[in-house]
Structures are given as structure tokens and as C-alpha cells.
Coordinates of N, CA and C in Angstrom, one line a residue:
M1 N 30.1 35.0 4.6 CA 30.5 34.0 4.6 C 29.5 33.0 6.1
S2 N 28.5 32.1 5.6 CA 27.2 31.7 6.6 C 28.7 30.6 7.8
G3 N 27.9 30.5 8.8 CA 28.8 29.8 9.8 C 28.9 28.6 9.9
N4 N 28.5 28.0 8.7 CA 28.5 26.7 8.6 C 29.9 26.6 7.4
G5 N 29.8 28.0 6.7 CA 30.9 27.9 5.8 C 32.5 28.3 6.3
V6 N 32.3 29.1 7.6 CA 33.4 29.5 8.4 C 34.2 28.1 9.0
K7 N 33.3 27.8 9.4 CA 33.0 26.3 10.6 C 33.9 25.1 9.3
K8 N 33.7 25.2 7.9 CA 34.4 24.4 7.5 C 35.6 24.8 6.9
V9 N 35.9 26.0 6.1 CA 37.1 26.5 6.3 C 38.1 26.2 7.6
A10 N 37.8 26.7 8.8 CA 38.3 26.3 10.0 C 38.7 24.8 10.3
E11 N 38.0 23.7 9.9 CA 38.4 22.5 10.0 C 39.1 22.2 8.7
I12 N 39.0 23.1 7.7 CA 40.2 22.1 6.8 C 41.3 23.2 6.9
A13 N 41.2 24.1 7.3 CA 42.3 24.7 8.1 C 43.4 24.1 8.9
A14 N 42.7 23.2 9.9 CA 43.5 22.7 11.4 C 43.7 21.5 10.4
K15 N 43.2 20.7 9.6 CA 43.5 19.3 9.4 C 45.0 19.9 8.0
A16 N 45.2 21.1 7.5 CA 46.4 21.2 6.7 C 47.5 21.5 7.5
G17 N 47.0 22.2 8.8 CA 48.0 22.5 10.0 C 48.9 21.1 10.1
K18 N 48.4 20.3 10.5 CA 48.5 19.0 10.8 C 49.6 18.0 10.1
G19 N 48.6 18.3 8.5 CA 49.9 17.9 7.6 C 51.4 18.2 7.4
I20 N 51.7 19.3 8.1 CA 52.6 20.4 7.7 C 53.9 19.2 8.5
D21 N 55.1 19.5 7.9 CA 56.1 18.7 8.5 C 57.1 19.8 8.9
W22 N 56.8 20.6 10.3 CA 57.6 21.4 10.2 C 59.0 21.3 10.6
S23 N 59.6 20.0 11.3 CA 60.4 20.0 11.7 C 61.2 19.3 10.6
G24 N 60.9 19.1 9.4 CA 61.5 18.5 8.0 C 62.0 19.6 7.6
M25 N 61.0 20.4 7.3 CA 61.6 21.8 6.8 C 62.7 22.2 7.7
A26 N 62.8 22.3 8.8 CA 63.8 23.4 9.5 C 65.0 22.6 9.6
K27 N 64.7 21.1 9.3 CA 66.3 20.8 9.2 C 67.0 21.2 7.7
L28 N 66.5 21.6 6.7 CA 66.7 22.0 5.4 C 67.3 23.5 5.4
L29 N 67.1 24.0 6.7 CA 67.5 25.4 6.2 C 69.1 25.4 7.0
V30 N 70.0 26.2 6.6 CA 71.3 26.6 6.4 C 71.6 27.9 7.2
S31 N 71.1 28.9 6.8 CA 71.5 30.1 7.5 C 70.8 30.5 8.7
E32 N 71.2 31.3 9.6 CA 70.5 31.7 11.0 C 69.3 32.6 10.8
E33 N 69.5 33.3 9.4 CA 68.5 34.2 9.4 C 67.2 33.7 8.5
A34 N 67.4 32.4 7.9 CA 66.4 31.7 7.6 C 65.8 30.8 8.2
R35 N 66.6 30.8 9.5 CA 65.9 30.2 10.9 C 64.9 30.5 11.0
K36 N 65.4 32.2 11.7 CA 64.5 33.0 11.7 C 63.2 33.6 11.0
E37 N 63.5 33.7 9.9 CA 62.3 33.7 9.3 C 61.5 32.7 9.3
F38 N 62.1 31.3 9.1 CA 60.9 30.0 9.3 C 60.3 30.0 10.6
A39 N 60.7 30.5 11.5 CA 60.1 30.6 13.5 C 59.1 31.3 12.8
T40 N 59.6 32.7 12.5 CA 58.3 34.1 12.5 C 57.3 33.6 11.5
L41 N 57.6 32.7 10.5 CA 56.6 32.1 10.0 C 55.7 30.9 10.8
R42 N 56.3 30.3 11.4 CA 55.9 28.9 11.9 C 54.4 30.0 13.0
R43 N 55.5 30.8 13.8 CA 54.3 31.5 14.9 C 53.3 32.2 14.3
A44 N 53.8 33.2 13.5 CA 52.5 33.2 12.8 C 51.1 32.2 11.8
F45 N 51.8 31.3 11.3 CA 50.7 30.4 10.8 C 49.8 29.5 12.2
D46 N 50.8 29.3 13.2 CA 50.0 28.8 14.6 C 49.1 29.8 15.4
E47 N 49.2 31.3 15.3 CA 48.7 32.0 15.3 C 47.2 32.3 14.5
V48 N 47.2 32.0 13.5 CA 46.0 32.1 12.4 C 45.4 31.1 12.6
N49 N 46.2 30.2 12.7 CA 45.3 28.6 12.9 C 44.3 28.6 14.5
H50 N 45.4 28.8 15.6 CA 44.6 28.9 16.8 C 43.4 30.0 16.7
Q51 N 43.7 31.4 15.9 CA 42.0 32.0 15.8 C 40.8 31.2 14.9
L52 N 41.4 30.6 14.1 CA 40.6 29.6 13.1 C 40.0 28.6 13.6
E53 N 40.8 27.9 14.8 CA 40.1 26.7 15.8 C 39.2 27.1 16.5
T54 N 39.3 28.4 17.2 CA 38.7 28.8 18.3 C 37.4 30.2 18.1
K55 N 37.8 31.3 17.1 CA 37.1 32.3 16.7 C 35.7 31.6 15.9
F56 N 36.5 31.1 15.1 CA 35.6 31.1 13.6 C 35.1 29.6 13.6
S57 N 35.4 28.7 14.3 CA 35.0 27.2 14.2 C 33.4 27.0 15.1
Q58 N 33.2 28.2 16.0 CA 31.9 27.7 17.0 C 30.9 28.6 16.0
E59 N 29.9 27.7 16.1 CA 28.6 28.2 15.5 C 28.0 29.5 16.3
P60 N 27.4 30.7 16.1 CA 26.6 31.3 16.8 C 25.5 30.6 17.4
Q61 N 25.1 31.1 18.7 CA 23.5 30.5 19.6 C 22.6 31.2 18.8
P62 N 21.8 30.1 18.5 CA 20.4 30.6 17.5 C 19.5 31.8 18.8
I63 N 19.0 32.7 18.0 CA 18.1 33.8 18.8 C 17.0 33.0 19.2
D64 N 16.8 33.3 20.6 CA 15.2 32.9 20.9 C 14.7 34.0 20.8
W65 N 13.9 34.1 19.8 CA 12.8 35.2 19.8 C 11.8 35.2 20.7
E66 N 11.4 34.1 20.8 CA 10.3 34.0 21.8 C 10.3 35.1 23.2
Y67 N 11.8 34.4 23.8 CA 11.9 35.0 25.0 C 11.9 36.7 24.7
Y68 N 12.5 37.1 23.8 CA 12.5 38.3 23.6 C 10.8 39.1 23.2
R69 N 10.2 38.2 22.6 CA 8.9 38.7 22.5 C 8.3 39.0 23.7
K70 N 8.0 37.9 24.7 CA 7.7 37.9 26.1 C 8.4 39.4 26.5
G71 N 9.2 39.8 26.6 CA 10.0 40.8 27.3 C 9.7 42.2 26.4
I72 N 9.7 42.1 25.2 CA 9.9 43.2 24.7 C 8.5 43.6 24.0
G73 N 7.8 43.2 23.4 CA 6.6 42.7 22.5 C 7.0 42.4 21.3
S74 N 6.1 41.8 20.4 CA 5.6 41.1 19.3 C 6.4 41.9 18.0
K75 N 5.5 43.4 17.9 CA 5.9 44.3 16.7 C 7.3 44.5 16.7
V76 N 8.1 44.6 18.1 CA 9.6 45.2 18.1 C 10.6 44.2 17.1
V77 N 10.1 42.8 18.3 CA 11.1 41.9 18.1 C 10.7 41.4 16.8
D78 N 9.4 41.3 16.2 CA 9.2 40.6 14.7 C 9.6 42.1 13.7
M79 N 10.4 43.2 14.2 CA 10.8 44.2 13.2 C 12.6 43.5 13.0
Y80 N 12.9 43.4 14.4 CA 14.3 42.9 14.3 C 14.6 41.5 13.7
K81 N 13.7 40.8 13.9 CA 13.8 39.4 13.4 C 13.7 39.3 12.0
E82 N 12.8 40.1 11.2 CA 12.7 40.3 9.7 C 14.3 41.3 9.3
A83 N 15.1 41.9 10.1 CA 15.8 42.9 9.7 C 17.0 42.0 10.1
Y84 N 17.3 40.6 10.9 CA 18.3 40.1 10.9 C 18.5 39.1 10.1
E85 N 17.2 38.3 9.7 CA 17.1 37.3 8.4 C 17.2 38.3 6.7
S86 N 17.4 39.4 7.3 CA 17.4 40.0 5.5 C 19.2 40.4 5.5
I87 N 19.5 40.0 6.6 CA 21.0 40.4 6.4 C 21.7 39.4 5.7
E88 N 22.4 39.9 4.7 CA 22.9 39.3 3.7 C 24.4 38.9 4.0
I89 N 25.2 38.2 4.3 CA 26.8 38.5 4.5 C 27.4 37.7 3.3
P90 N 27.8 39.0 2.6 CA 28.8 38.7 1.4 C 29.9 37.4 1.3
K91 N 29.9 36.6 0.1 CA 31.0 35.6 0.4 C 32.3 35.8 -0.1
Y92 N 33.1 34.9 0.4 CA 34.5 35.9 -0.1 C 34.8 35.0 -1.3
V93 N 35.2 36.0 -2.3 CA 35.7 35.5 -3.6 C 36.9 35.8 -3.5
D94 N 37.8 34.4 -4.0 CA 39.1 34.3 -3.7 C 39.5 34.9 -5.2
T95 N 40.1 36.2 -5.4 CA 40.6 36.5 -6.8 C 42.4 36.8 -6.7
V96 N 43.1 36.3 -5.8 CA 44.3 36.3 -5.6 C 44.9 35.2 -6.3
T97 N 44.0 34.0 -5.5 CA 45.0 32.7 -5.9 C 45.0 32.4 -7.3
P98 N 43.8 32.7 -8.4 CA 44.0 32.3 -9.7 C 45.3 33.1 -10.3
Q99 N 45.3 34.3 -9.6 CA 46.3 34.9 -10.2 C 48.0 34.7 -9.9
Y100 N 48.4 33.5 -8.9 CA 49.4 33.3 -8.4 C 49.3 31.8 -8.4
K101 N 48.5 31.1 -8.7 CA 48.3 29.8 -8.7 C 49.6 29.5 -10.0
P102 N 49.2 29.7 -11.2 CA 50.1 29.9 -12.2 C 51.6 29.8 -12.1
K103 N 51.7 31.0 -11.2 CA 53.0 31.0 -10.8 C 53.6 30.6 -10.0
F104 N 53.0 30.2 -8.6 CA 53.6 29.2 -7.9 C 53.3 27.2 -8.1
D105 N 52.6 27.3 -9.2 CA 52.6 25.5 -9.8 C 54.2 25.6 -11.0
A106 N 54.2 26.9 -11.5 CA 55.7 26.6 -12.4 C 57.1 26.7 -11.4
L107 N 56.9 27.5 -10.0 CA 57.9 27.5 -9.4 C 58.3 26.1 -8.6
I108 N 56.8 25.4 -8.3 CA 57.2 23.9 -8.4 C 58.0 22.8 -9.3
V109 N 57.7 23.3 -10.3 CA 58.0 22.4 -11.7 C 59.8 22.8 -11.8
E110 N 59.9 24.0 -11.4 CA 61.2 24.2 -11.8 C 62.0 23.8 -10.0
L111 N 61.9 23.7 -9.0 CA 62.0 23.2 -8.1 C 62.3 21.9 -7.9
K112 N 61.2 21.1 -8.6 CA 61.3 19.6 -8.9 C 62.7 19.2 -9.3
E113 N 62.7 20.0 -10.7 CA 63.5 20.1 -11.6 C 65.2 20.1 -11.3
A114 N 65.0 21.1 -10.0 CA 66.5 21.7 -9.6 C 67.0 20.2 -8.4
E115 N 65.5 20.0 -8.1 CA 65.9 18.9 -7.0 C 66.7 17.5 -7.8
E116 N 66.1 17.0 -9.1 CA 66.6 16.2 -9.6 C 68.1 16.2 -10.1
A117 N 68.4 17.6 -10.8 CA 69.5 17.3 -11.5 C 70.5 18.1 -9.9
S118 N 69.9 18.3 -8.9 CA 71.0 18.5 -7.5 C 71.6 16.8 -7.1
L119 N 70.3 16.0 -6.8 CA 70.3 14.3 -6.8 C 71.3 13.8 -7.8
K120 N 71.3 13.8 -9.1 CA 72.1 13.5 -10.1 C 73.3 14.3 -10.0
E121 N 74.0 15.5 -9.3 CA 75.1 15.8 -9.2 C 75.5 15.3 -7.9
S122 N 74.7 15.1 -7.0 CA 75.4 14.4 -5.9 C 76.0 13.1 -5.7
E123 N 75.2 12.0 -7.0 CA 75.4 10.8 -6.9 C 76.3 10.9 -7.6
R124 N 77.0 11.6 -8.7 CA 78.1 12.0 -9.2 C 79.4 12.2 -8.3
I125 N 79.1 13.0 -7.5 CA 79.8 13.5 -6.7 C 80.6 12.2 -5.6
E126 N 79.5 11.7 -5.3 CA 79.5 10.4 -4.5 C 80.6 9.5 -5.1
K127 N 80.3 9.3 -6.3 CA 80.9 8.0 -7.3 C 82.2 8.6 -7.2
E128 N 82.2 10.0 -7.6 CA 83.9 10.5 -7.6 C 84.8 10.6 -6.4
L129 N 83.6 10.6 -5.5 CA 84.6 10.4 -4.1 C 85.0 8.7 -3.8
A130 N 84.2 8.2 -3.9 CA 84.3 6.8 -3.8 C 85.8 6.8 -5.0
E131 N 85.8 6.9 -5.6 CA 87.0 7.0 -6.7 C 88.1 7.4 -6.0
L132 N 88.1 8.2 -5.8 CA 89.1 9.1 -5.1 C 89.9 8.6 -3.9
Q133 N 89.1 8.1 -3.0 CA 89.2 7.5 -1.7 C 90.1 5.9 -2.3
D134 N 89.3 5.0 -3.4 CA 90.0 3.9 -4.0 C 91.4 4.1 -4.8
L135 N 91.5 5.3 -5.3 CA 92.7 5.7 -5.5 C 93.7 5.8 -4.4
K136 N 93.4 6.5 -3.3 CA 94.1 7.2 -2.2 C 95.0 5.9 -1.0
R137 N 93.7 4.9 -1.3 CA 94.1 3.9 -0.5 C 95.1 2.8 -1.3
K138 N 94.9 2.9 -2.6 CA 96.1 2.1 -3.6 C 97.1 2.8 -4.5
I139 N 96.8 4.1 -4.0 CA 98.2 4.9 -4.9 C 99.8 4.5 -4.5
S140 N 100.1 3.9 -3.3 CA 101.1 3.3 -2.9 C 101.7 2.3 -3.5
T141 N 100.9 1.2 -4.1 CA 101.0 -0.2 -4.4 C 101.0 0.0 -6.1
M142 N 100.3 1.2 -6.7 CA 99.5 1.4 -8.1 C 101.1 1.3 -8.9
T143 N 100.7 0.4 -10.0 CA 101.8 0.6 -11.3 C 101.2 2.0 -12.1
V144 N 102.2 2.3 -13.0 CA 102.0 3.1 -13.7 C 100.8 2.6 -14.9
D145 N 101.0 1.5 -15.1 CA 100.0 0.8 -16.0 C 98.6 0.7 -15.4
E146 N 98.5 0.2 -14.2 CA 97.1 0.6 -13.3 C 96.6 2.0 -13.6
Y147 N 97.3 2.7 -13.4 CA 96.7 3.9 -13.8 C 96.2 4.4 -14.7
F148 N 97.1 4.0 -15.8 CA 96.7 4.3 -17.4 C 95.3 4.1 -17.7
E149 N 95.1 2.7 -17.2 CA 94.0 1.7 -17.8 C 92.9 2.2 -17.0
K150 N 93.0 3.1 -15.7 CA 91.8 3.8 -15.1 C 91.9 5.3 -16.0
H151 N 92.9 5.7 -16.1 CA 92.9 7.0 -16.9 C 93.8 7.1 -18.3
P152 N 93.3 6.8 -19.4 CA 93.8 6.7 -20.6 C 94.1 8.1 -21.2
E153 N 93.0 9.3 -20.9 CA 93.4 10.7 -21.3 C 94.8 11.2 -21.0
V154 N 95.2 10.3 -19.4 CA 96.5 10.6 -18.9 C 97.7 10.2 -19.9
K155 N 97.5 9.3 -20.1 CA 98.0 8.0 -21.0 C 98.5 8.6 -22.2
Q156 N 96.9 9.3 -22.8 CA 97.1 9.9 -24.2 C 97.8 11.1 -23.8
Q157 N 97.9 12.4 -23.0 CA 99.0 13.5 -23.2 C 100.1 12.6 -22.8
F158 N 100.1 11.7 -22.1 CA 102.0 11.7 -22.2 C 102.3 11.5 -23.5
D159 N 101.5 10.3 -24.3 CA 102.1 10.1 -25.5 C 102.2 11.2 -26.3
D160 N 101.2 11.7 -26.7 CA 101.5 13.2 -27.2 C 102.6 14.4 -27.0
E161 N 102.9 14.1 -25.7 CA 103.8 15.0 -25.6 C 105.1 14.5 -25.9
I162 N 105.4 13.3 -25.7 CA 106.7 12.6 -26.2 C 106.4 12.4 -27.7
R163 N 105.5 12.4 -28.4 CA 105.3 12.1 -29.8 C 105.7 13.4 -30.5
N164 N 105.3 14.8 -29.6 CA 105.8 16.4 -30.1 C 107.2 16.1 -29.3
D165 N 107.8 15.8 -28.7 CA 109.0 15.9 -28.2 C 109.1 17.0 -27.3
N166 N 108.0 17.1 -26.7 CA 107.6 17.9 -25.2 C 107.6 17.8 -24.1
W167 N 108.9 17.4 -23.5 CA 108.9 17.0 -22.1 C 109.1 17.7 -21.1
G168 N 108.4 18.7 -21.3 CA 107.9 19.5 -20.0 C 108.8 20.9 -19.7
Y169 N 109.8 20.9 -20.1 CA 110.7 22.0 -20.0 C 111.5 22.9 -20.9

């Protein structure tokens, strides 16, 4: 990768690192083991990001060929210059990301579906909890008819038991 390419990668990584909500993700962790793993991940990310920002983001100093020509001689310097310019640094070809990107995308879809289901279940539980708290407040003054009005399935069960001559003993 050329000096410019490495610098661009370092800049992109630095921008990506700034966009991560580490404290928001840390709040979602419930177990101590998960917190330890998360701290290890964050330290590793910070170390790699620091290396990208320092080591790889700097452009190398251009070689002053004329300075060396004066001290060593043209023939030797021209030979080194030619060899230096003929060096072709191979470009990194990412073969891993295409392999795992579909799996990652599928997991993201599955995660969003699970999140939606969890939110719906949470809403249902919140509603049920509100109903139970309301019932708890009213239970001492509530009549049977008022209870049966809110819970017709219980009334039906009692009516069935009476109709079938089942008195519970």
C-alpha cells in the first residue's frame, strides 16, 4: 500500500473510532465476564487505533538523492534510486470480509428482529404490570361483577363448573 493509501486507512479508522459509543455499549452488558471482555476489546481497539494514528499516518520523508550524489557519487546513487523506484509494494486484497460479510449482515437482521420482538414483549409486560397494579389498588373495593367484567374467561369457568355440577370438592 502506498504512503497515501496507508494514511487514508489511518484517517478512516480514526473517524470510525470516534463514532463508537463505548459507554452506551458498556451499559448494555449484564455479566461481569462480559464487562471484562468488553474492556479487553476496547483496550485492543485503542492500541490498534493509536498505532494507525501514529505509525502509519505519517508520510515518509522524501529521499534527497542530490545530497547522496555529492557524498557517494552519481553511479552508486543512481543504482539505488533505480532499485528504490522499482520496488512495488503489494496492495492488500481483503479476502476475509467478503467471506464473513453475509454472515454478519444476517446476524444484524436477526438482531433487529430479536430487538423488535423484545420491545413488543416489553410493552406487553408493562401493560400487564399496569393492569395488575390497578387491580391491586382496586381489589379491596371491587365487586365480583366488576372483576368478571374485566375477566370474562374466569366468569365462564365458574359458570361451566356450576353447570357441570362441579363444586371444587
